[in-house]
Coordinates of C-alpha atoms (C1' of nucleotides) in Angstrom, one line a residue:
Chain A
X164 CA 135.1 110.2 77.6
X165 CA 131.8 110.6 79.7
X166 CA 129.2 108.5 78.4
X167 CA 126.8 111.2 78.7
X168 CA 128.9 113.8 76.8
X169 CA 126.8 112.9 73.5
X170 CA 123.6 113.6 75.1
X171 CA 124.3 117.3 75.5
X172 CA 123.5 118.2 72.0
X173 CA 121.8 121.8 70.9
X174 CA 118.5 121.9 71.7
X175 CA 116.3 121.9 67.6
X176 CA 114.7 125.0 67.1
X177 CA 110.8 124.9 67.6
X178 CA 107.5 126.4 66.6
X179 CA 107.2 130.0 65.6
X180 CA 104.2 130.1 67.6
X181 CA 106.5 130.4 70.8
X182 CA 109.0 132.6 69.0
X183 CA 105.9 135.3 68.7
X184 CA 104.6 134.6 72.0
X185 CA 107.6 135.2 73.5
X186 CA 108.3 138.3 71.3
X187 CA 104.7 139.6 72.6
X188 CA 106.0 139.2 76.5
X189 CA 109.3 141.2 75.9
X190 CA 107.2 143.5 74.4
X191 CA 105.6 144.2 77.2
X192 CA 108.6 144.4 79.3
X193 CA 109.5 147.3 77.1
X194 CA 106.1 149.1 76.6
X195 CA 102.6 148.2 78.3
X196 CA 100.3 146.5 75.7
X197 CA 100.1 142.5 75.6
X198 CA 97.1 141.3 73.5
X199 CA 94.0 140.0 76.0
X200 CA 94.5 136.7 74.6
X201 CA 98.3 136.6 76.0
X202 CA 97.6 138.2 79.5
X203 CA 95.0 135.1 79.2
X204 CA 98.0 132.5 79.0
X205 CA 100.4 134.0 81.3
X206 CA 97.7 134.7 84.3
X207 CA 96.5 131.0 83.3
X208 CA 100.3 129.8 83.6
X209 CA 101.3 131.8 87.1
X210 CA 98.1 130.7 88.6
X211 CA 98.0 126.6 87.8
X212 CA 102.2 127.2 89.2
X213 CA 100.3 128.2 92.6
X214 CA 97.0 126.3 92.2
X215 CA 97.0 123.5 89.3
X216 CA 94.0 122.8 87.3
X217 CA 91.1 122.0 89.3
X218 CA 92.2 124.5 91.8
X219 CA 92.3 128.0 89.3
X220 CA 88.9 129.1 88.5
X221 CA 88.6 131.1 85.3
X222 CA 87.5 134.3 87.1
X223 CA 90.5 134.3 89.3
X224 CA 92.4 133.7 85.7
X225 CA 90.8 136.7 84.5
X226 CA 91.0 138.9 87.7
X227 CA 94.7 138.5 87.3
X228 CA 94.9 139.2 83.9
X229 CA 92.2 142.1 84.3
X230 CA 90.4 141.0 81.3
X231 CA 86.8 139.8 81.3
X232 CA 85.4 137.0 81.8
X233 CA 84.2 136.3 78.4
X234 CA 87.7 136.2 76.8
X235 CA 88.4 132.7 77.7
X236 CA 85.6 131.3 75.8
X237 CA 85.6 133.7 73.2
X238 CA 89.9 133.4 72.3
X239 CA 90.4 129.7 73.4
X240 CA 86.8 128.2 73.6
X241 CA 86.8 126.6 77.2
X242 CA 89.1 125.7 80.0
X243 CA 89.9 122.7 78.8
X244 CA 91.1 123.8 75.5
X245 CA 93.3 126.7 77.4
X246 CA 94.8 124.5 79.3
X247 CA 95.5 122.0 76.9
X248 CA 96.9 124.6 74.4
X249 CA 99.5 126.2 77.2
X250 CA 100.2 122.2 78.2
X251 CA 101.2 120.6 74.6
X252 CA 102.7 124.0 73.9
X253 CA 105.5 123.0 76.5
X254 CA 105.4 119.2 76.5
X255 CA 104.8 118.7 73.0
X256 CA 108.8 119.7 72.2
X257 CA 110.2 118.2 75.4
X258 CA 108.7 114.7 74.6
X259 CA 109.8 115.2 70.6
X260 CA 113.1 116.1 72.0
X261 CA 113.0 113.2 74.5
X262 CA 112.3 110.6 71.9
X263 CA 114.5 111.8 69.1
X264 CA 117.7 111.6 71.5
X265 CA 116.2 107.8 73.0
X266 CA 116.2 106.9 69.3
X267 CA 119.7 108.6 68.5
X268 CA 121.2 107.1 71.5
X269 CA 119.8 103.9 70.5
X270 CA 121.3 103.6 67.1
X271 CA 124.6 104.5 68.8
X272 CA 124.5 101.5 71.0
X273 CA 124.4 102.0 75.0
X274 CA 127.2 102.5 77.1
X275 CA 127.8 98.7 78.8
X276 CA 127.9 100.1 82.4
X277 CA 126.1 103.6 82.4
X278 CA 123.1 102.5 80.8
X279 CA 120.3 103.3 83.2
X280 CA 121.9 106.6 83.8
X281 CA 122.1 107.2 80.0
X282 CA 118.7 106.8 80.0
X283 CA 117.6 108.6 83.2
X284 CA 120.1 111.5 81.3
X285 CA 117.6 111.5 77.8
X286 CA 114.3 111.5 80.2
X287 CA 115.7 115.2 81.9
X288 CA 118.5 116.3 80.1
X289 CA 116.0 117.8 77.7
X290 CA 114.2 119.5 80.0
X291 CA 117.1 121.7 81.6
X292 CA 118.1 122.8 78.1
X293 CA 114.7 123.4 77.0
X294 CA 114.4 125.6 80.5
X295 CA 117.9 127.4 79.5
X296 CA 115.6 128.3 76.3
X297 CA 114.1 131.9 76.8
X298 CA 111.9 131.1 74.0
X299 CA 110.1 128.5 76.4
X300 CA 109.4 130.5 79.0
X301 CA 112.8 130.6 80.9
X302 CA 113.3 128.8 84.5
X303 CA 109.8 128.8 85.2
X304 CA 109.9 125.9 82.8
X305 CA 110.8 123.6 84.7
X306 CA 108.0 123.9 87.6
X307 CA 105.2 124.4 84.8
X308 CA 106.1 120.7 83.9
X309 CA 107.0 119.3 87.4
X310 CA 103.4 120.8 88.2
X311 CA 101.8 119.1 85.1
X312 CA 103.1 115.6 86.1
X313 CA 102.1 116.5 89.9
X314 CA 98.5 117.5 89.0
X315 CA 95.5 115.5 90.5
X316 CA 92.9 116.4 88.1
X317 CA 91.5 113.8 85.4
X318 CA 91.9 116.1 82.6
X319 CA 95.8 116.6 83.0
X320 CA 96.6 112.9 84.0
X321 CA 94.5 112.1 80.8
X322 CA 96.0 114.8 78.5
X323 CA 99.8 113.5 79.6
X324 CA 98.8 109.7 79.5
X325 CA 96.9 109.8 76.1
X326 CA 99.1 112.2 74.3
X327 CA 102.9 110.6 75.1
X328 CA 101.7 107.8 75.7
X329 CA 104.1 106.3 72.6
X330 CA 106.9 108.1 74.6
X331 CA 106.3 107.0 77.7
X332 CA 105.7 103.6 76.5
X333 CA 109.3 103.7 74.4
X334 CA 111.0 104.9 77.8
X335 CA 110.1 101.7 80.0
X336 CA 110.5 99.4 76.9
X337 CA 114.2 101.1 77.5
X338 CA 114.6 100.9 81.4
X339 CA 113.2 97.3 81.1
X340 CA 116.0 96.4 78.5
X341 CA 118.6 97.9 80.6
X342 CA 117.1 96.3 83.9
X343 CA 116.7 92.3 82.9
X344 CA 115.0 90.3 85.8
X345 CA 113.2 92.9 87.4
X346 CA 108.9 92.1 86.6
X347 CA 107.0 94.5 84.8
X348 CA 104.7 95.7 87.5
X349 CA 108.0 96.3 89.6
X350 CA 109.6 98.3 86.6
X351 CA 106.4 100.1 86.7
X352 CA 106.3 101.0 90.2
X353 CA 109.8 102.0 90.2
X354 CA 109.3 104.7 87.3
X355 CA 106.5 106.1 88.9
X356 CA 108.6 106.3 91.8
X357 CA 111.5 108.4 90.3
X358 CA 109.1 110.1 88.0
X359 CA 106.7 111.5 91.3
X360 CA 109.9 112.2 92.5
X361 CA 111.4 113.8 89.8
X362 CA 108.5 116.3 89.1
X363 CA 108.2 117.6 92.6
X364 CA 111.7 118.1 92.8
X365 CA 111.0 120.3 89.4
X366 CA 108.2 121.7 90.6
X367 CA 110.1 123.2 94.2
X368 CA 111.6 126.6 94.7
X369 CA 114.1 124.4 95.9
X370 CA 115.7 123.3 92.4
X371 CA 116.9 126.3 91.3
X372 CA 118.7 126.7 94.0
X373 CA 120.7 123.8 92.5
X374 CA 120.8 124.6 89.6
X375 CA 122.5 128.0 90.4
X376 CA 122.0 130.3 87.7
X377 CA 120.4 129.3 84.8
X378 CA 120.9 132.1 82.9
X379 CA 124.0 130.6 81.6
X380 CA 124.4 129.4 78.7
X381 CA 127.2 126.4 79.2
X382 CA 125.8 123.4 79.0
X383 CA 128.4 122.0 81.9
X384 CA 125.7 123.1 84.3
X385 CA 123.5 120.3 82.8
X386 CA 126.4 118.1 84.0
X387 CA 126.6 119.6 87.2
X388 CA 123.1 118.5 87.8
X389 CA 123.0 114.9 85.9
X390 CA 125.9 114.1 88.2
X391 CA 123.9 115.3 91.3
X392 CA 121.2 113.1 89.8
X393 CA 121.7 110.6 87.9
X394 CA 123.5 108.8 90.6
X395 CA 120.8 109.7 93.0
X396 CA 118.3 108.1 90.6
X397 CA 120.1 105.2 89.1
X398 CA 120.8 103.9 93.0
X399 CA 117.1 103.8 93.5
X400 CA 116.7 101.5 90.0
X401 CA 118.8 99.3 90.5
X402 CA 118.7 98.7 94.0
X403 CA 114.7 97.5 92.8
X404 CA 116.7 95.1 90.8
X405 CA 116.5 91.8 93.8
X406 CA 115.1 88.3 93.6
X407 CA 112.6 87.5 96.7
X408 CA 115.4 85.9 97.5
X409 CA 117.9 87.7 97.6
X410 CA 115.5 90.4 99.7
X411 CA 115.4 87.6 102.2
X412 CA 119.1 87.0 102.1
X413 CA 118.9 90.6 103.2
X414 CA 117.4 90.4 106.6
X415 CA 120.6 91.2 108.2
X416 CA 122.4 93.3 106.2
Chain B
X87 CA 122.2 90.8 114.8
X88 CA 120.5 93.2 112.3
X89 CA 120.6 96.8 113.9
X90 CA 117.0 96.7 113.0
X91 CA 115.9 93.6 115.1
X92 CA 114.7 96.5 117.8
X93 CA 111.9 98.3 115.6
X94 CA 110.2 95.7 114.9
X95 CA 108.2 95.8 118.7
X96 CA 104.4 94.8 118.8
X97 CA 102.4 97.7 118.7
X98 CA 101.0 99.6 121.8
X99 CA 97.2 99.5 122.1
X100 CA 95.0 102.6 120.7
X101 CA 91.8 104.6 122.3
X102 CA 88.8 103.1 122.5
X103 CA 86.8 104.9 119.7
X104 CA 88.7 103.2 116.9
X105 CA 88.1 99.9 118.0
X106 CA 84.4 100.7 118.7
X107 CA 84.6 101.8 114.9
X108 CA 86.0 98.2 114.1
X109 CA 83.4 96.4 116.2
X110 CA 80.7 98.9 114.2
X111 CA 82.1 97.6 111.1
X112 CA 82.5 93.5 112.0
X113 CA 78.7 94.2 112.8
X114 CA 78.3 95.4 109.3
X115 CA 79.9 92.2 107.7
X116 CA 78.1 89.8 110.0
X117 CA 74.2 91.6 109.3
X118 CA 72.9 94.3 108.3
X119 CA 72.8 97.2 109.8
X120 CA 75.4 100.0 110.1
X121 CA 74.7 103.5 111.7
X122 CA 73.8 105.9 109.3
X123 CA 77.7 107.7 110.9
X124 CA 79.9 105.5 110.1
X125 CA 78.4 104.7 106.5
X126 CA 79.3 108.0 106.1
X127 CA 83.1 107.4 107.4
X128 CA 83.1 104.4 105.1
X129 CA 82.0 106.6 102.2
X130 CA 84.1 108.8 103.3
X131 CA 87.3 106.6 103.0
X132 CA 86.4 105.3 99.5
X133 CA 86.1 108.2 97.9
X134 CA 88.9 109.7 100.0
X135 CA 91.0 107.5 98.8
X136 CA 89.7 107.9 94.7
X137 CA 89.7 111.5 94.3
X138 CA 90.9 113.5 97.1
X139 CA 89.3 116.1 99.3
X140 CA 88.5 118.4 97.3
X141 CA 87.4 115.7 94.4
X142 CA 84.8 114.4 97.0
X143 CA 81.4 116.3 97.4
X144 CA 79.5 116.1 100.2
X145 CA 76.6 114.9 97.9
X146 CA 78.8 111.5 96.4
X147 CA 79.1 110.8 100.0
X148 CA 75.7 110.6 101.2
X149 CA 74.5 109.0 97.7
X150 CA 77.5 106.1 98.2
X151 CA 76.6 105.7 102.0
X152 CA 73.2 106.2 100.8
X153 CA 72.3 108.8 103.2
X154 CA 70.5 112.0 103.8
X155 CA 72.8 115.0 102.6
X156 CA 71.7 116.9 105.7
X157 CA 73.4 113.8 107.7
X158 CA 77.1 114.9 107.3
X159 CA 76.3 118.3 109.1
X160 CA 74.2 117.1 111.3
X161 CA 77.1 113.9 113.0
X162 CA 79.8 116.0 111.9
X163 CA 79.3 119.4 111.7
X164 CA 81.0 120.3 108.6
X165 CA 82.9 118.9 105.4
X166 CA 86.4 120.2 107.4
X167 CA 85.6 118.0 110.2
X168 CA 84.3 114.9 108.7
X169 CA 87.5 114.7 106.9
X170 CA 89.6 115.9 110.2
X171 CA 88.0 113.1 112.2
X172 CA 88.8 110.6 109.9
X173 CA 92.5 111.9 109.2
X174 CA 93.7 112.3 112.5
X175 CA 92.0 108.9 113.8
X176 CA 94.5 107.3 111.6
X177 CA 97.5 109.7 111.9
X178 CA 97.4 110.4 115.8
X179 CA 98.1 106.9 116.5
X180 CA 100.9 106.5 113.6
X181 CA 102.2 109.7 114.6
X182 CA 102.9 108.6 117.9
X183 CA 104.2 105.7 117.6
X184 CA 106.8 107.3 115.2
X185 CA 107.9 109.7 117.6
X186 CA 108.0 106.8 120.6
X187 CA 110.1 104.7 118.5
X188 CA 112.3 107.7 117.2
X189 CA 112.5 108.4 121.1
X190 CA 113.4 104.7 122.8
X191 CA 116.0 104.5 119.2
X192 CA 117.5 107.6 120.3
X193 CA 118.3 106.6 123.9
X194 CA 119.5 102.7 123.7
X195 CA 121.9 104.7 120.9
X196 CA 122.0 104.5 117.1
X197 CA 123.9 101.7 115.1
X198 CA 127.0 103.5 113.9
X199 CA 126.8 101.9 110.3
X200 CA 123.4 102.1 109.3
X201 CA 121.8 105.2 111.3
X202 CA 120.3 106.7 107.8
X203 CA 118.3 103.2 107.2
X204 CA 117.3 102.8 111.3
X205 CA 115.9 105.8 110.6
X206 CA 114.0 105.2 107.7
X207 CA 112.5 102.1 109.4
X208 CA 111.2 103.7 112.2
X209 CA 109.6 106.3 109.6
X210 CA 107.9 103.5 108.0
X211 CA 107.8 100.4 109.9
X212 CA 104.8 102.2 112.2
X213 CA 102.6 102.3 109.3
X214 CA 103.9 98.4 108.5
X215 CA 102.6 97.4 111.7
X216 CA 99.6 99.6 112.0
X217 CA 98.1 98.2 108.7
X218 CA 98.2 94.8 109.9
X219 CA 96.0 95.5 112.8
X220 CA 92.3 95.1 111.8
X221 CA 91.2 97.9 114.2
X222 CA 93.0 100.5 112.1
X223 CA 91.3 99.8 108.9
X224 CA 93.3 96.7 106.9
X225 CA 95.0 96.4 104.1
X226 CA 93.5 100.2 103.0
X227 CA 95.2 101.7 105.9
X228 CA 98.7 102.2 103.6
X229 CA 96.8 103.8 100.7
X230 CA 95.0 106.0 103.2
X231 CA 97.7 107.4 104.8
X232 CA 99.6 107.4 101.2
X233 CA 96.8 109.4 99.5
X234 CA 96.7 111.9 102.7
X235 CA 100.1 113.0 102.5
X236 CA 99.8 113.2 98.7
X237 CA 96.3 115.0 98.4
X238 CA 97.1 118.6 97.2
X239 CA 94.1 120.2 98.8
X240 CA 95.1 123.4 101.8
X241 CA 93.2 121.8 104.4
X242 CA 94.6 118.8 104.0
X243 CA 98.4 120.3 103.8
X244 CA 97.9 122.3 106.7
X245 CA 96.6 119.7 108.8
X246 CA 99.3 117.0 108.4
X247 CA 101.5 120.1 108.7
X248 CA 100.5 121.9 111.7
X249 CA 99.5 119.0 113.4
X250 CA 102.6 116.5 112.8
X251 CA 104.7 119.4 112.9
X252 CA 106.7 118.3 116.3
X253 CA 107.2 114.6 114.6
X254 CA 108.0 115.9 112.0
X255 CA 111.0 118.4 113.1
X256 CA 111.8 115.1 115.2
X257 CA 112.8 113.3 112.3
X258 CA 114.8 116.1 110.4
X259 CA 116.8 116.7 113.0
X260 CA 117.3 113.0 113.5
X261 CA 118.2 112.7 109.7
X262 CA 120.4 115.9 109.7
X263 CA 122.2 114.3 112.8
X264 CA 123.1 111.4 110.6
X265 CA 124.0 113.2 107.7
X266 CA 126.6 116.1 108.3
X267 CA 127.9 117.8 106.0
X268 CA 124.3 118.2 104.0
X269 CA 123.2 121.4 103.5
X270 CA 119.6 122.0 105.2
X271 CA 118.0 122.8 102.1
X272 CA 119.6 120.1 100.7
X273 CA 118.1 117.7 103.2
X274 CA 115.1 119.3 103.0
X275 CA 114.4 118.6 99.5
X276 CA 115.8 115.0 100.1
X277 CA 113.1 114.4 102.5
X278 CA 110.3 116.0 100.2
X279 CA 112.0 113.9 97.8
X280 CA 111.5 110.4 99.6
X281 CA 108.6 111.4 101.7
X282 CA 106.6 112.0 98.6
X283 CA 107.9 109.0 96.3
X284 CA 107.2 106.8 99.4
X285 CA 103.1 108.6 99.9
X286 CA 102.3 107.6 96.1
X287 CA 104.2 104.3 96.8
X288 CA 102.0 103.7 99.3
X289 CA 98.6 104.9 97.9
X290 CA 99.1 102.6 94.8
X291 CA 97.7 99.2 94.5
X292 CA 100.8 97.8 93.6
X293 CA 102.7 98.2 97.0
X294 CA 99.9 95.2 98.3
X295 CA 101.4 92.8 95.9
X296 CA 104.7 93.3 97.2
X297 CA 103.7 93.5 100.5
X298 CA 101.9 90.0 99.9
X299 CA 99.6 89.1 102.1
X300 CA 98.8 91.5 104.7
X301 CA 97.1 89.1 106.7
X302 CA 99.9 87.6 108.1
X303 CA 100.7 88.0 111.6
X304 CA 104.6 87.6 111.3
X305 CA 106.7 90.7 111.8
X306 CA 109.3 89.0 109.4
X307 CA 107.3 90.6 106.8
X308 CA 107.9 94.0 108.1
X309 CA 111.7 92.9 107.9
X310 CA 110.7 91.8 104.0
X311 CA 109.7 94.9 102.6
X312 CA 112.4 97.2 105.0
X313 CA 114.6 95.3 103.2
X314 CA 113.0 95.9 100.3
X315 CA 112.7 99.7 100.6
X316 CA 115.6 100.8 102.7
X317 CA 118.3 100.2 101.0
X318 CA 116.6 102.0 98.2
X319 CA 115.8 104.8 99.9
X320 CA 119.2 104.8 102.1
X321 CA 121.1 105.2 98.8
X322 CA 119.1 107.9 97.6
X323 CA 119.6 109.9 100.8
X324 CA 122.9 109.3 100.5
X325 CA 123.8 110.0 97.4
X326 CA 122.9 113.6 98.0
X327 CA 125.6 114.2 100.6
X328 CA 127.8 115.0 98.1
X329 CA 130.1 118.7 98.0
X330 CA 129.8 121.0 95.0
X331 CA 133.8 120.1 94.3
X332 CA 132.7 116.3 94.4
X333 CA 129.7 116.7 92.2
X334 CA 132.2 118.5 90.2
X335 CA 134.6 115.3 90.0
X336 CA 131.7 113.2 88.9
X337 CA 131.3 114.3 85.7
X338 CA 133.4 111.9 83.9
X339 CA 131.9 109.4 86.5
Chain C
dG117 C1' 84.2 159.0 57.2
dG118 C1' 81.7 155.0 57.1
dC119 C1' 81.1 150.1 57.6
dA120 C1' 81.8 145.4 58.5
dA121 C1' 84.4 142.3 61.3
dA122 C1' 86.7 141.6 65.6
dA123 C1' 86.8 142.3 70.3
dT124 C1' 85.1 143.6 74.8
dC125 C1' 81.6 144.0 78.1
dA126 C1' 77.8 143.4 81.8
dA127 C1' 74.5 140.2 82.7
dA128 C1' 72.4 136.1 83.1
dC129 C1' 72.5 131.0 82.6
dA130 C1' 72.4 126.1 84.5
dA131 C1' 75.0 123.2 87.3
dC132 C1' 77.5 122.5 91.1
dT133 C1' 79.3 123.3 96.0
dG134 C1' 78.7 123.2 101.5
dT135 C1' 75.3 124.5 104.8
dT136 C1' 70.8 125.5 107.1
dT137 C1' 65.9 125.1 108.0
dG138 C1' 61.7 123.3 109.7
dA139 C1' 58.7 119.7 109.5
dA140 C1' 58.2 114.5 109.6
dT141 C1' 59.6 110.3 111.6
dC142 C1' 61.8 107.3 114.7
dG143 C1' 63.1 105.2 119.1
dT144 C1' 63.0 105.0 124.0
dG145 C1' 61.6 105.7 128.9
dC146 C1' 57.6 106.8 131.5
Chain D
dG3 C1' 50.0 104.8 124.7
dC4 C1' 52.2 108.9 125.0
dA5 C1' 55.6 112.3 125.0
dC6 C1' 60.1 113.9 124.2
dG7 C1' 64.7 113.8 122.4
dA8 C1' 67.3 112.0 118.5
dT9 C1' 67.3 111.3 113.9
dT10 C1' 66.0 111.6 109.1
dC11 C1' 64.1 114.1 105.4
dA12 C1' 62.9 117.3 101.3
dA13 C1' 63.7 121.8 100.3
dA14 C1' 65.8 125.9 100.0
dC15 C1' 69.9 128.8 101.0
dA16 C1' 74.0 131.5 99.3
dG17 C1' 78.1 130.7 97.2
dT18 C1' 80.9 129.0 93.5
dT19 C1' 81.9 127.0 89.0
dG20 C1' 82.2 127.1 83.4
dT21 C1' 79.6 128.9 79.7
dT22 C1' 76.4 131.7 76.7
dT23 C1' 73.9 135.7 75.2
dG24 C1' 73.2 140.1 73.1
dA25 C1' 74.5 144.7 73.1
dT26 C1' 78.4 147.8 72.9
dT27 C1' 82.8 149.3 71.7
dT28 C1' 87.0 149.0 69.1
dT29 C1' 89.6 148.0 65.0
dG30 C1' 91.1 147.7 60.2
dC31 C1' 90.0 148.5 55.5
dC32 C1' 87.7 150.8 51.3

DNA sequence: GGCAAAATCAAACAACTGTTTGAATCGTGC
DNA sequence: GCACGATTCAAACAGTTGTTTGATTTTGCC
């Protein structure tokens, strides 16, 4: 039996804030009307796919959403709190999810050999089946948070640091278990490594391709990708995992 | 004898304006007075490499070189070709020096094992060498480069793109060469994949404490970090040459 | 139907951006 | 010492940004 069989567990249900958002967006699919403040969130998603936050100005958001320029302010306040709103409205579940199956996994003791892929497996796993979800905004889930992790801007590196920070903090407690002898600020190097990594892969047309259809509803697909991945990503830890010594040793290899 | 023993060549000698730059700037530490031009380069490159392009305004940079703001129009023309000047200055000459060493690899023949990682080194080992020459800017020279091919900004994108675009199909084909049986779009996202884990590599601090001291004239330390890095990065390109039926067979792995 | 609350609107706000102007200053060769 | 080109300067330009205002329209309830 796979050691990573356990991780592909039904997603929990989430917020019925989402559940009606997404009821108002089939709605228009069928009819015309979305409310302003809805045409507000889904120009303000297309356009930081194609721009990020610094680079969508709130008249292009309301251009696109033909709404005026008021709205913003007047339905979310300012463009901070839009943004953060459409932000935690995605990440908020995926990092729940994250650290409820780290915790699960944890009380059901590690796998001896797989355990930096078992890891690597709770950091994404969650994120394809929260992307199979058409209640979280379908496959252009998983760009929306490759993007977030990508952006430049203060304001998003802040929001993401701040707000998982106990997350993100219980993750590399968890690589640095599984990875003894390797020094902090290496550990810390090497996540940001895969992580960059990780998110623009999300964030590229380019994964989906991979991913084939992700309409379907199997979870073997998840599969299909951990194996295409995890491998890929768990290479790149351990091989981090060498003594100046040994690096020397290394010259001729 | 490591199949790498080749790359690591001295470095051939660059135009004359960058090392009347350097001079400029020894100037500066020894007295006083620096022209009110290249204040505004070194501005420039400090904020550069804090927020971007399109996180630095014209006004920080005259305030930080503590200059007139009519100064950067009046040496440089515009905003575009400040930063172009200072881009290419340090990309031409790395640039080249890829594609010469790519070239002169190419015709005394590849090393039949490690092709993927002779590669890589002659990717990276440029920038290696180039840092530790004074002329080209120091120990900032990595995160320079690091934050350029990272910064999200069009102009900058286009640039590097447009520009590098001959070096650049160089070493895809060269990487496709070595690894048959990869889909293009697979390799394609492989590169993006390393390329942009290795540009925030390189624009963190952290990458100077492994590196260790820069200062150091000996080219063993090139052979340090490539050992450091390239079987790292060799493994990740690796693992992606992998057949749907075998990703299929890995998922009891 | 009327009326109060909610929503939309055009317009302006102050702060910022890169760029240009024209006068004042500087430096150098005569 | 003077004149002329190079440089610096304060000021203003036209464009953008996020936000606010006050009037106008729409909506839902009695």
């Amino acid at each position: 039996m796979s050691p990573f069989e356990d991780l592909i567990s039904p997603s929990v249900g989430f917020g019925k804030e989402i559940a009606a958002l997404a009821a108002a967006r089939d709605a228009s699919a069928n009819r015309a009307k979305v409310s302003t403040k809805d045409r507000i969130a889904q120009a303000t998603e297309l356009l930081f796919l194609q721009r990020g936050y610094e680079g969508t100005s709130l008249r292009a958001i309301t251009t696109e959403a033909n709404v005026n320029l008021a709205a913003v302010n007047y339905h979310y306040g300012s463009k901070e709190e839009l943004f953060t709103k459409l932000l935690t409205e995605r990440l908020d579940p995926l990092n729940d999810e994250r650290a409820a199956r780290l915790d699960s996994l944890k009380a059901k003791g590690f796998d001896r050999e797989h355990r930096v892929e078992q890891i690597i497996a709770t950091l994404f796993l969650p994120a394809l089946s929260l992307a199979r979800d058409p209640a979280q905004g379908g496959p252009d889930f998983l760009r929306f948070i490759g993007r977030a992790y990508a952006d430049p801007s203060d304001f998003v590196r802040k929001l993401l640091a701040e707000r998982y920070a106990a997350t993100n903090l219980k993750f590399k407690q968890a690589f640095g278990e599984a990875l003894p002898g390797l020094a902090e600020h290496d550990l810390a190097m090497r996540l940001n490594f895969i992580l960059d990594a990780v998110s623009s892969t999300l964030a590229s047309e380019d994964v989906r391709r991979v991913l084939g259809g992700l309409q379907s509803e199997r979870a073997d697909d998840d599969l299909n990708l951990l194996a295409y991945l995890a491998p890929f990503l768990g290479a790149a830890l351990r091989a981090a995992v060498r003594s100046p010594s040994q690096i020397a040793a290394l010259q001729n290899l």
